[in-house]
């Protein structure tokens, strides 16, 4: 039970941290989102940050876990495929970086899907 609680808090804190960064680094993230062809990049960055914080708080507080997982999945799935499309990149170093981010996000998506069970 204690290990699960610790894991849940760490898991949620990861999303909260990244959500805060969406607001803290809004300009840079908006520029990056724009470069990836995201429609309304500023709105997407701010909405994404809010989704990350809301979903992460659910896990940290142990409240509405399934709803929190759905919120995070609604963010993670399109973001993973739009922002980390490694198959479109020819530069080997950039491709490797995006592959790592893509597969990390797939692992997070898998964990979120398990939380729905």
PDB file of C-alpha atoms in Angstrom:
ATOM      1  CA  UNK A   1       0.000   0.000   0.000  1.00  0.00           C
ATOM      2  CA  UNK A   2       2.775   2.471   0.916  1.00  0.00           C
ATOM      3  CA  UNK A   3       4.713   1.652  -2.251  1.00  0.00           C
ATOM      4  CA  UNK A   4       1.595   2.165  -4.382  1.00  0.00           C
ATOM      5  CA  UNK A   5       0.912   5.512  -2.662  1.00  0.00           C
ATOM      6  CA  UNK A   6       4.499   6.651  -3.234  1.00  0.00           C
ATOM      7  CA  UNK A   7       4.321   5.578  -6.883  1.00  0.00           C
ATOM      8  CA  UNK A   8       1.003   7.351  -7.394  1.00  0.00           C
ATOM      9  CA  UNK A   9       2.386  10.571  -5.907  1.00  0.00           C
ATOM     10  CA  UNK A  10       5.556  10.444  -8.028  1.00  0.00           C
ATOM     11  CA  UNK A  11       3.473   9.660 -11.117  1.00  0.00           C
ATOM     12  CA  UNK A  12       1.120  12.582 -10.495  1.00  0.00           C
ATOM     13  CA  UNK A  13       3.954  14.955  -9.607  1.00  0.00           C
ATOM     14  CA  UNK A  14       5.592  14.231 -12.979  1.00  0.00           C
ATOM     15  CA  UNK A  15       2.501  15.557 -14.766  1.00  0.00           C
ATOM     16  CA  UNK A  16       2.100  18.551 -12.424  1.00  0.00           C
ATOM     17  CA  UNK A  17       5.744  19.534 -12.983  1.00  0.00           C
ATOM     18  CA  UNK A  18       5.330  19.372 -16.750  1.00  0.00           C
ATOM     19  CA  UNK A  19       2.036  21.260 -16.588  1.00  0.00           C
ATOM     20  CA  UNK A  20       3.650  24.088 -14.616  1.00  0.00           C
ATOM     21  CA  UNK A  21       6.382  24.251 -17.257  1.00  0.00           C
ATOM     22  CA  UNK A  22       3.710  24.827 -19.918  1.00  0.00           C
ATOM     23  CA  UNK A  23       2.871  28.087 -18.149  1.00  0.00           C
ATOM     24  CA  UNK A  24       6.399  28.981 -17.039  1.00  0.00           C
ATOM     25  CA  UNK A  25       7.912  28.399 -20.510  1.00  0.00           C
ATOM     26  CA  UNK A  26       4.807  29.364 -22.471  1.00  0.00           C
ATOM     27  CA  UNK A  27       6.592  31.371 -25.170  1.00  0.00           C
ATOM     28  CA  UNK A  28       9.172  28.697 -25.951  1.00  0.00           C
ATOM     29  CA  UNK A  29       6.609  25.914 -25.885  1.00  0.00           C
ATOM     30  CA  UNK A  30       4.241  27.908 -28.084  1.00  0.00           C
ATOM     31  CA  UNK A  31       7.019  28.419 -30.625  1.00  0.00           C
ATOM     32  CA  UNK A  32       7.871  24.721 -30.555  1.00  0.00           C
ATOM     33  CA  UNK A  33       4.197  23.745 -30.930  1.00  0.00           C
ATOM     34  CA  UNK A  34       3.885  26.171 -33.851  1.00  0.00           C
ATOM     35  CA  UNK A  35       6.935  24.611 -35.518  1.00  0.00           C
ATOM     36  CA  UNK A  36       5.208  21.220 -35.278  1.00  0.00           C
ATOM     37  CA  UNK A  37       2.061  22.546 -36.981  1.00  0.00           C
ATOM     38  CA  UNK A  38      -0.162  22.558 -33.896  1.00  0.00           C
ATOM     39  CA  UNK A  39      -3.296  24.626 -34.553  1.00  0.00           C
ATOM     40  CA  UNK A  40      -3.702  27.558 -32.115  1.00  0.00           C
ATOM     41  CA  UNK A  41      -0.369  26.716 -30.480  1.00  0.00           C
ATOM     42  CA  UNK A  42      -0.658  29.130 -27.522  1.00  0.00           C
ATOM     43  CA  UNK A  43      -4.119  27.874 -26.622  1.00  0.00           C
ATOM     44  CA  UNK A  44      -2.901  24.281 -27.026  1.00  0.00           C
ATOM     45  CA  UNK A  45       0.068  24.892 -24.716  1.00  0.00           C
ATOM     46  CA  UNK A  46      -2.063  26.555 -22.028  1.00  0.00           C
ATOM     47  CA  UNK A  47      -4.862  23.985 -22.283  1.00  0.00           C
ATOM     48  CA  UNK A  48      -2.304  21.184 -22.221  1.00  0.00           C
ATOM     49  CA  UNK A  49      -0.680  22.667 -19.122  1.00  0.00           C
ATOM     50  CA  UNK A  50      -4.037  22.857 -17.369  1.00  0.00           C
ATOM     51  CA  UNK A  51      -4.828  19.253 -18.323  1.00  0.00           C
ATOM     52  CA  UNK A  52      -1.457  18.051 -17.026  1.00  0.00           C
ATOM     53  CA  UNK A  53      -1.891  19.857 -13.716  1.00  0.00           C
ATOM     54  CA  UNK A  54      -5.492  18.716 -13.251  1.00  0.00           C
ATOM     55  CA  UNK A  55      -4.711  15.095 -14.077  1.00  0.00           C
ATOM     56  CA  UNK A  56      -1.548  15.084 -11.987  1.00  0.00           C
ATOM     57  CA  UNK A  57      -3.359  16.544  -8.978  1.00  0.00           C
ATOM     58  CA  UNK A  58      -5.931  13.762  -9.190  1.00  0.00           C
ATOM     59  CA  UNK A  59      -3.167  11.178  -8.830  1.00  0.00           C
ATOM     60  CA  UNK A  60      -1.293  13.033  -6.087  1.00  0.00           C
ATOM     61  CA  UNK A  61      -4.472  13.534  -4.058  1.00  0.00           C
ATOM     62  CA  UNK A  62      -5.873  10.103  -4.853  1.00  0.00           C
ATOM     63  CA  UNK A  63      -9.103  11.615  -6.124  1.00  0.00           C
ATOM     64  CA  UNK A  64     -10.969  10.812  -9.332  1.00  0.00           C
ATOM     65  CA  UNK A  65      -8.169   8.549 -10.558  1.00  0.00           C
ATOM     66  CA  UNK A  66     -10.029   7.252 -13.608  1.00  0.00           C
ATOM     67  CA  UNK A  67     -11.161  10.743 -14.633  1.00  0.00           C
ATOM     68  CA  UNK A  68      -7.603  12.005 -14.151  1.00  0.00           C
ATOM     69  CA  UNK A  69      -6.291   9.191 -16.335  1.00  0.00           C
ATOM     70  CA  UNK A  70      -8.782  10.098 -19.076  1.00  0.00           C
ATOM     71  CA  UNK A  71      -7.781  13.790 -18.932  1.00  0.00           C
ATOM     72  CA  UNK A  72      -4.121  12.840 -19.230  1.00  0.00           C
ATOM     73  CA  UNK A  73      -4.806  10.363 -22.047  1.00  0.00           C
ATOM     74  CA  UNK A  74      -6.674  13.074 -23.961  1.00  0.00           C
ATOM     75  CA  UNK A  75      -3.503  15.146 -23.702  1.00  0.00           C
ATOM     76  CA  UNK A  76      -0.874  12.423 -24.122  1.00  0.00           C
ATOM     77  CA  UNK A  77      -2.175  10.542 -27.167  1.00  0.00           C
ATOM     78  CA  UNK A  78      -2.382  13.417 -29.669  1.00  0.00           C
ATOM     79  CA  UNK A  79       0.675  15.130 -28.193  1.00  0.00           C
ATOM     80  CA  UNK A  80       2.803  12.009 -28.537  1.00  0.00           C
ATOM     81  CA  UNK A  81       2.005  11.534 -32.212  1.00  0.00           C
ATOM     82  CA  UNK A  82       2.057  15.214 -33.179  1.00  0.00           C
ATOM     83  CA  UNK A  83       5.058  16.463 -31.221  1.00  0.00           C
ATOM     84  CA  UNK A  84       7.329  13.408 -31.324  1.00  0.00           C
ATOM     85  CA  UNK A  85       6.848  12.059 -34.859  1.00  0.00           C
ATOM     86  CA  UNK A  86      10.375  10.628 -35.075  1.00  0.00           C
ATOM     87  CA  UNK A  87       9.559   8.850 -38.353  1.00  0.00           C
ATOM     88  CA  UNK A  88       9.427  12.249 -40.111  1.00  0.00           C
ATOM     89  CA  UNK A  89      12.938  13.293 -39.047  1.00  0.00           C
ATOM     90  CA  UNK A  90      16.094  12.637 -41.040  1.00  0.00           C
ATOM     91  CA  UNK A  91      18.744  14.121 -38.701  1.00  0.00           C
ATOM     92  CA  UNK A  92      19.982  11.123 -36.638  1.00  0.00           C
ATOM     93  CA  UNK A  93      20.480  13.018 -33.346  1.00  0.00           C
ATOM     94  CA  UNK A  94      17.106  14.768 -33.519  1.00  0.00           C
ATOM     95  CA  UNK A  95      15.463  11.503 -34.573  1.00  0.00           C
ATOM     96  CA  UNK A  96      16.980   9.697 -31.582  1.00  0.00           C
ATOM     97  CA  UNK A  97      15.761  12.408 -29.190  1.00  0.00           C
ATOM     98  CA  UNK A  98      12.224  12.280 -30.575  1.00  0.00           C
ATOM     99  CA  UNK A  99      12.235   8.466 -30.533  1.00  0.00           C
ATOM    100  CA  UNK A 100      13.122   8.532 -26.831  1.00  0.00           C
ATOM    101  CA  UNK A 101      10.346  11.044 -26.107  1.00  0.00           C
ATOM    102  CA  UNK A 102       7.851   9.061 -28.197  1.00  0.00           C
ATOM    103  CA  UNK A 103       8.589   5.749 -26.458  1.00  0.00           C
ATOM    104  CA  UNK A 104       8.595   7.422 -23.002  1.00  0.00           C
ATOM    105  CA  UNK A 105       5.178   8.829 -23.752  1.00  0.00           C
ATOM    106  CA  UNK A 106       3.967   5.411 -24.916  1.00  0.00           C
ATOM    107  CA  UNK A 107       5.043   3.987 -21.553  1.00  0.00           C
ATOM    108  CA  UNK A 108       3.134   6.758 -19.759  1.00  0.00           C
ATOM    109  CA  UNK A 109       0.088   6.073 -21.940  1.00  0.00           C
ATOM    110  CA  UNK A 110       0.353   2.393 -20.989  1.00  0.00           C
ATOM    111  CA  UNK A 111       0.460   3.269 -17.295  1.00  0.00           C
ATOM    112  CA  UNK A 112      -2.556   5.569 -17.694  1.00  0.00           C
ATOM    113  CA  UNK A 113      -4.471   2.797 -19.467  1.00  0.00           C
ATOM    114  CA  UNK A 114      -3.686   0.464 -16.536  1.00  0.00           C
ATOM    115  CA  UNK A 115      -5.088   3.087 -14.170  1.00  0.00           C
ATOM    116  CA  UNK A 116      -8.399   2.869 -16.030  1.00  0.00           C
ATOM    117  CA  UNK A 117      -8.589  -0.792 -15.040  1.00  0.00           C
TER     118      UNK A 117
END
